[in-house]
PDB file of C-alpha atoms in Angstrom:
ATOM      1  CA  SER L   8      10.310  -3.146  -4.837  1.00  0.00           C
ATOM      2  CA  GLU L   9       7.208  -2.166  -2.814  1.00  0.00           C
ATOM      3  CA  GLN L  10       5.525  -4.844  -0.720  1.00  0.00           C
ATOM      4  CA  TRP L  11       2.061  -5.078   0.875  1.00  0.00           C
ATOM      5  CA  ALA L  12       0.665  -7.509   3.443  1.00  0.00           C
ATOM      6  CA  GLY L  13      -2.560  -7.403   5.390  1.00  0.00           C
ATOM      7  CA  ALA L  14      -5.194  -9.274   7.333  1.00  0.00           C
ATOM      8  CA  PHE L  15      -8.960  -8.683   7.551  1.00  0.00           C
ATOM      9  CA  ILE L  16     -11.575 -10.146   9.880  1.00  0.00           C
ATOM     10  CA  SER L  17     -15.316  -9.578  10.029  1.00  0.00           C
ATOM     11  CA  ASP L  18     -18.044 -10.885  12.343  1.00  0.00           C
ATOM     12  CA  ARG L  19     -21.773 -10.378  12.774  1.00  0.00           C
ATOM     13  CA  TRP L  20     -23.282 -11.310  16.106  1.00  0.00           C
ATOM     14  CA  GLY L  21     -27.042 -11.596  16.576  1.00  0.00           C
ATOM     15  CA  ILE L  22     -27.708 -10.180  20.043  1.00  0.00           C
ATOM     16  CA  ASN L  23     -31.411 -11.103  19.806  1.00  0.00           C
ATOM     17  CA  ASP L  24     -34.169 -11.118  17.150  1.00  0.00           C
ATOM     18  CA  ARG L  25     -33.919  -7.389  16.513  1.00  0.00           C
ATOM     19  CA  TRP L  26     -30.393  -6.316  17.474  1.00  0.00           C
ATOM     20  CA  SER L  27     -27.074  -7.310  15.958  1.00  0.00           C
ATOM     21  CA  LEU L  28     -23.495  -6.133  16.214  1.00  0.00           C
ATOM     22  CA  GLU L  29     -21.242  -6.106  13.163  1.00  0.00           C
ATOM     23  CA  SER L  30     -17.479  -5.706  13.549  1.00  0.00           C
ATOM     24  CA  GLN L  31     -14.660  -5.468  11.044  1.00  0.00           C
ATOM     25  CA  GLY L  32     -10.931  -5.138  11.608  1.00  0.00           C
ATOM     26  CA  ARG L  33      -7.970  -4.810   9.292  1.00  0.00           C
ATOM     27  CA  VAL L  34      -4.191  -4.489   9.688  1.00  0.00           C
ATOM     28  CA  ASP L  35      -1.950  -3.505   6.762  1.00  0.00           C
ATOM     29  CA  TRP L  36       1.811  -3.414   6.424  1.00  0.00           C
ATOM     30  CA  TYR L  37       3.348  -1.441   3.558  1.00  0.00           C
ATOM     31  CA  SER L  38       7.120  -1.500   3.058  1.00  0.00           C
ATOM     32  CA  GLU L  39       7.296   2.192   2.127  1.00  0.00           C
ATOM     33  CA  THR L  40       5.387   3.692   5.075  1.00  0.00           C
ATOM     34  CA  GLN L  41       4.087   2.183   8.293  1.00  0.00           C
ATOM     35  CA  THR L  42       1.862  -0.547   9.673  1.00  0.00           C
ATOM     36  CA  ASP L  43      -1.656   0.775  10.230  1.00  0.00           C
ATOM     37  CA  TRP L  44      -5.118  -0.471  11.120  1.00  0.00           C
ATOM     38  CA  ALA L  45      -8.762   0.137  10.282  1.00  0.00           C
ATOM     39  CA  ALA L  46     -11.915  -0.924  12.130  1.00  0.00           C
ATOM     40  CA  ARG L  47     -15.687  -0.501  12.053  1.00  0.00           C
ATOM     41  CA  LEU L  48     -18.251  -1.359  14.696  1.00  0.00           C
ATOM     42  CA  ALA L  49     -21.941  -1.128  13.787  1.00  0.00           C
ATOM     43  CA  LEU L  50     -25.014  -1.646  15.932  1.00  0.00           C
ATOM     44  CA  ILE L  51     -27.970  -2.672  13.758  1.00  0.00           C
ATOM     45  CA  HIS L  52     -31.619  -2.593  14.891  1.00  0.00           C
ATOM     46  CA  ASP L  53     -34.432  -4.294  12.965  1.00  0.00           C
ATOM     47  CA  LEU L  54     -37.376  -1.954  13.589  1.00  0.00           C
ATOM     48  CA  THR L  55     -40.133  -4.310  12.399  1.00  0.00           C
ATOM     49  CA  GLY L  56     -38.758  -7.781  13.108  1.00  0.00           C
ATOM     50  CA  ASP L  57     -38.835  -8.808   9.432  1.00  0.00           C
ATOM     51  CA  SER L  58     -35.674  -6.952   8.292  1.00  0.00           C
ATOM     52  CA  LYS L  59     -37.719  -4.557   6.133  1.00  0.00           C
ATOM     53  CA  HIS L  60     -36.763  -1.462   8.154  1.00  0.00           C
ATOM     54  CA  THR L  61     -33.370  -1.232   9.865  1.00  0.00           C
ATOM     55  CA  LEU L  62     -31.367   1.433  11.663  1.00  0.00           C
ATOM     56  CA  ARG L  63     -27.575   1.368  11.852  1.00  0.00           C
ATOM     57  CA  LEU L  64     -25.221   3.288  14.132  1.00  0.00           C
ATOM     58  CA  ALA L  65     -21.532   2.837  13.361  1.00  0.00           C
ATOM     59  CA  ALA L  66     -18.131   4.158  14.361  1.00  0.00           C
ATOM     60  CA  ALA L  67     -15.065   3.609  12.210  1.00  0.00           C
ATOM     61  CA  ARG L  68     -11.383   4.370  11.792  1.00  0.00           C
ATOM     62  CA  SER L  69      -9.613   4.069   8.463  1.00  0.00           C
ATOM     63  CA  PHE L  70      -6.439   5.288   6.795  1.00  0.00           C
ATOM     64  CA  ARG L  71      -5.010   6.209   3.419  1.00  0.00           C
ATOM     65  CA  THR L  72      -1.370   5.484   2.618  1.00  0.00           C
ATOM     66  CA  PRO L  73       0.518   8.028   0.473  1.00  0.00           C
ATOM     67  CA  GLN L  74       1.486   6.174  -2.680  1.00  0.00           C
ATOM     68  CA  TYR L  75       4.730   6.367  -4.636  1.00  0.00           C
ATOM     69  CA  ALA L  76       3.494   9.215  -6.872  1.00  0.00           C
ATOM     70  CA  LEU L  77       3.089  11.509  -3.835  1.00  0.00           C
ATOM     71  CA  ARG L  78       6.142  10.395  -1.869  1.00  0.00           C
ATOM     72  CA  GLU L  79       8.579  10.658  -4.788  1.00  0.00           C
ATOM     73  CA  LEU L  80       7.001  13.545  -6.731  1.00  0.00           C
ATOM     74  CA  ALA L  81       9.759  15.854  -8.017  1.00  0.00           C
ATOM     75  CA  THR L  82       9.934  18.397 -10.831  1.00  0.00           C
ATOM     76  CA  GLN L  83      11.593  21.620 -11.918  1.00  0.00           C
ATOM     77  CA  ARG L  84       9.703  24.092 -14.078  1.00  0.00           C
ATOM     78  CA  ILE L  85       9.987  27.644 -15.425  1.00  0.00           C
ATOM     79  CA  PRO L  86      13.689  28.078 -16.300  1.00  0.00           C
ATOM     80  CA  LEU L  87      15.055  31.360 -14.982  1.00  0.00           C
ATOM     81  CA  PRO L  88      16.791  33.666 -17.460  1.00  0.00           C
ATOM     82  CA  SER L  89      20.538  33.579 -17.335  1.00  0.00           C
ATOM     83  CA  PRO L  90      21.772  36.208 -16.439  1.00  0.00           C
ATOM     84  CA  PRO L  91      20.748  37.554 -13.903  1.00  0.00           C
ATOM     85  CA  ALA L  92      20.321  34.038 -12.410  1.00  0.00           C
ATOM     86  CA  PRO L  93      23.087  31.462 -12.740  1.00  0.00           C
ATOM     87  CA  PRO L  94      22.378  28.929 -15.534  1.00  0.00           C
ATOM     88  CA  GLY L  95      20.298  25.807 -14.760  1.00  0.00           C
ATOM     89  CA  LEU L  96      18.012  27.345 -12.117  1.00  0.00           C
ATOM     90  CA  PHE L  97      14.223  26.978 -12.196  1.00  0.00           C
ATOM     91  CA  GLY L  98      11.550  29.230 -10.704  1.00  0.00           C
ATOM     92  CA  LEU L  99       9.338  26.368  -9.501  1.00  0.00           C
ATOM     93  CA  ASN L 100      10.900  23.364  -7.764  1.00  0.00           C
ATOM     94  CA  LEU L 101       9.080  20.414  -6.204  1.00  0.00           C
ATOM     95  CA  ILE L 102      11.265  18.118  -4.144  1.00  0.00           C
ATOM     96  CA  PRO L 103      10.370  14.603  -2.869  1.00  0.00           C
ATOM     97  CA  ALA L 104       8.543  14.280   0.447  1.00  0.00           C
ATOM     98  CA  LYS L 105      10.186  13.045   3.632  1.00  0.00           C
ATOM     99  CA  ASP L 106       8.485  10.721   6.121  1.00  0.00           C
ATOM    100  CA  LEU L 107       4.840  11.131   5.127  1.00  0.00           C
ATOM    101  CA  LYS L 108       2.421   9.640   7.641  1.00  0.00           C
ATOM    102  CA  ASN L 109      -0.764   7.830   6.691  1.00  0.00           C
ATOM    103  CA  GLU L 110      -3.877  10.001   6.639  1.00  0.00           C
ATOM    104  CA  GLN L 111      -6.381   8.945   9.337  1.00  0.00           C
ATOM    105  CA  ILE L 112     -10.164   9.155   9.123  1.00  0.00           C
ATOM    106  CA  TYR L 113     -12.490   8.729  12.107  1.00  0.00           C
ATOM    107  CA  SER L 114     -16.219   8.608  11.411  1.00  0.00           C
ATOM    108  CA  VAL L 115     -19.604   8.214  13.047  1.00  0.00           C
ATOM    109  CA  GLU L 116     -22.465   7.075  10.816  1.00  0.00           C
ATOM    110  CA  LEU L 117     -26.233   6.813  11.212  1.00  0.00           C
ATOM    111  CA  GLY L 118     -28.238   4.990   8.566  1.00  0.00           C
ATOM    112  CA  TYR L 119     -31.711   3.768   7.704  1.00  0.00           C
ATOM    113  CA  THR L 120     -32.700   1.165   5.119  1.00  0.00           C
ATOM    114  CA  GLY L 121     -36.381   0.572   4.442  1.00  0.00           C
ATOM    115  CA  LYS L 122     -38.247  -1.735   2.086  1.00  0.00           C
ATOM    116  CA  LEU L 123     -41.232   0.535   1.337  1.00  0.00           C
ATOM    117  CA  SER L 124     -42.833  -2.071  -0.941  1.00  0.00           C
ATOM    118  CA  ASP L 125     -41.742  -5.212  -2.774  1.00  0.00           C
ATOM    119  CA  GLU L 126     -40.205  -3.024  -5.489  1.00  0.00           C
ATOM    120  CA  LEU L 127     -39.202   0.156  -3.634  1.00  0.00           C
ATOM    121  CA  THR L 128     -36.258   0.557  -1.202  1.00  0.00           C
ATOM    122  CA  LEU L 129     -35.079   3.731   0.554  1.00  0.00           C
ATOM    123  CA  ARG L 130     -31.601   4.246   2.036  1.00  0.00           C
ATOM    124  CA  ILE L 131     -30.503   7.273   4.069  1.00  0.00           C
ATOM    125  CA  ASP L 132     -26.983   7.548   5.517  1.00  0.00           C
ATOM    126  CA  ALA L 133     -25.608  10.506   7.486  1.00  0.00           C
ATOM    127  CA  TYR L 134     -22.029  10.808   8.714  1.00  0.00           C
ATOM    128  CA  ALA L 135     -19.536  13.025  10.498  1.00  0.00           C
ATOM    129  CA  GLN L 136     -15.813  12.569   9.859  1.00  0.00           C
ATOM    130  CA  HIS L 137     -12.565  13.830  11.351  1.00  0.00           C
ATOM    131  CA  TYR L 138      -9.401  13.668   9.222  1.00  0.00           C
ATOM    132  CA  GLU L 139      -5.850  13.752  10.609  1.00  0.00           C
ATOM    133  CA  ASN L 140      -2.450  14.105   8.874  1.00  0.00           C
ATOM    134  CA  LEU L 141      -3.927  15.300   5.580  1.00  0.00           C
ATOM    135  CA  THR L 142      -1.416  15.510   2.760  1.00  0.00           C
ATOM    136  CA  GLY L 143      -0.751  18.806   0.981  1.00  0.00           C
ATOM    137  CA  SER L 144       2.062  20.983  -0.311  1.00  0.00           C
ATOM    138  CA  VAL L 145       4.207  23.322   1.772  1.00  0.00           C
ATOM    139  CA  LEU L 146       6.499  26.159   0.707  1.00  0.00           C
ATOM    140  CA  LEU L 147      10.132  25.674   1.743  1.00  0.00           C
ATOM    141  CA  PRO L 148      12.790  28.357   2.250  1.00  0.00           C
ATOM    142  CA  GLU L 149      14.816  29.119  -0.849  1.00  0.00           C
ATOM    143  CA  PRO L 150      18.393  27.800  -0.655  1.00  0.00           C
ATOM    144  CA  ALA L 151      21.305  29.930  -1.864  1.00  0.00           C
ATOM    145  CA  PRO L 152      21.592  31.609  -4.255  1.00  0.00           C
ATOM    146  CA  ALA L 153      18.411  33.530  -3.405  1.00  0.00           C
ATOM    147  CA  VAL L 154      17.053  34.690  -6.760  1.00  0.00           C
ATOM    148  CA  GLY L 155      13.279  34.373  -6.156  1.00  0.00           C
ATOM    149  CA  ARG L 156      12.777  30.633  -6.687  1.00  0.00           C
ATOM    150  CA  ASN L 157       9.897  28.687  -5.093  1.00  0.00           C
ATOM    151  CA  PHE L 158      10.580  25.315  -3.459  1.00  0.00           C
ATOM    152  CA  PHE L 159       7.690  23.059  -2.449  1.00  0.00           C
ATOM    153  CA  THR L 160       7.309  19.559  -1.027  1.00  0.00           C
ATOM    154  CA  VAL L 161       4.430  17.274  -0.090  1.00  0.00           C
ATOM    155  CA  ALA L 162       3.881  16.942   3.680  1.00  0.00           C
ATOM    156  CA  ASN L 163       1.244  16.194   6.305  1.00  0.00           C
ATOM    157  CA  VAL L 164      -0.327  19.628   6.669  1.00  0.00           C
ATOM    158  CA  GLY L 165      -3.189  19.331   9.146  1.00  0.00           C
ATOM    159  CA  ASP L 166      -6.611  18.103  10.144  1.00  0.00           C
ATOM    160  CA  ALA L 167     -10.168  18.709   8.916  1.00  0.00           C
ATOM    161  CA  ASP L 168     -13.780  17.840   9.669  1.00  0.00           C
ATOM    162  CA  ALA L 169     -16.532  16.846   7.271  1.00  0.00           C
ATOM    163  CA  TYR L 170     -20.141  15.766   7.347  1.00  0.00           C
ATOM    164  CA  GLY L 171     -22.636  14.575   4.821  1.00  0.00           C
ATOM    165  CA  LEU L 172     -25.831  12.834   3.877  1.00  0.00           C
ATOM    166  CA  GLU L 173     -26.392  10.256   1.161  1.00  0.00           C
ATOM    167  CA  THR L 174     -29.794   8.967   0.033  1.00  0.00           C
ATOM    168  CA  GLU L 175     -30.952   6.440  -2.521  1.00  0.00           C
ATOM    169  CA  LEU L 176     -34.409   5.438  -3.709  1.00  0.00           C
ATOM    170  CA  ALA L 177     -34.367   2.176  -5.677  1.00  0.00           C
ATOM    171  CA  TYR L 178     -37.152   0.651  -7.758  1.00  0.00           C
ATOM    172  CA  GLU L 179     -36.566  -2.915  -8.907  1.00  0.00           C
ATOM    173  CA  LEU L 180     -38.918  -5.035 -10.979  1.00  0.00           C
ATOM    174  CA  GLU L 181     -37.614  -8.289 -12.498  1.00  0.00           C
ATOM    175  CA  ARG L 182     -35.161  -7.050 -15.176  1.00  0.00           C
ATOM    176  CA  LEU L 183     -35.649  -3.329 -14.494  1.00  0.00           C
ATOM    177  CA  SER L 184     -33.691  -1.393 -11.892  1.00  0.00           C
ATOM    178  CA  LEU L 185     -34.102   2.371 -11.478  1.00  0.00           C
ATOM    179  CA  LYS L 186     -32.233   4.338  -8.822  1.00  0.00           C
ATOM    180  CA  ALA L 187     -32.320   7.967  -7.846  1.00  0.00           C
ATOM    181  CA  TRP L 188     -29.780   9.273  -5.384  1.00  0.00           C
ATOM    182  CA  TYR L 189     -28.674  12.484  -3.754  1.00  0.00           C
ATOM    183  CA  ALA L 190     -25.459  13.110  -1.840  1.00  0.00           C
ATOM    184  CA  PHE L 191     -24.336  16.148   0.119  1.00  0.00           C
ATOM    185  CA  ASN L 192     -20.700  16.109   1.262  1.00  0.00           C
ATOM    186  CA  ASN L 193     -19.266  19.064   3.150  1.00  0.00           C
TER     187      ASN L 193
END
């Protein structure tokens, strides 16, 4: 019974021969959580005037919606011996989440793309990201009777920061395409 709806728009505006501005916007509605939006704005500079070497500076906001498997996750494991515990109790209990928010990601990106020769292209992209409302598990207080059981649920647990660098060297010749890449994500 879940429903999705969304709209996406994108535009690229040539400021002059060497500068352009690229924008993207998106709005999503999901029946099980909330309406949310994503956007990216990128300033692109053609260093040589022939589009062989470009720099890109971008800022973006995106989101990730907690799907059914996270929102409704429930299980009981490790049956407790009876006695001393009353029958039907489990040592590990995971109960469904309540009111999970979408995770938010804000990022700043700096990139370079260069055509080093007719066959050789180099891409370098660096980024810094800030995450909000990350989803994780939290320990809940044990309801009565207190016999040493653990109760957990999935909840929005906090924020985090990340940064990284991704590179790719591509060699393409007619039917042959070779790529070497390296990525560092912290």
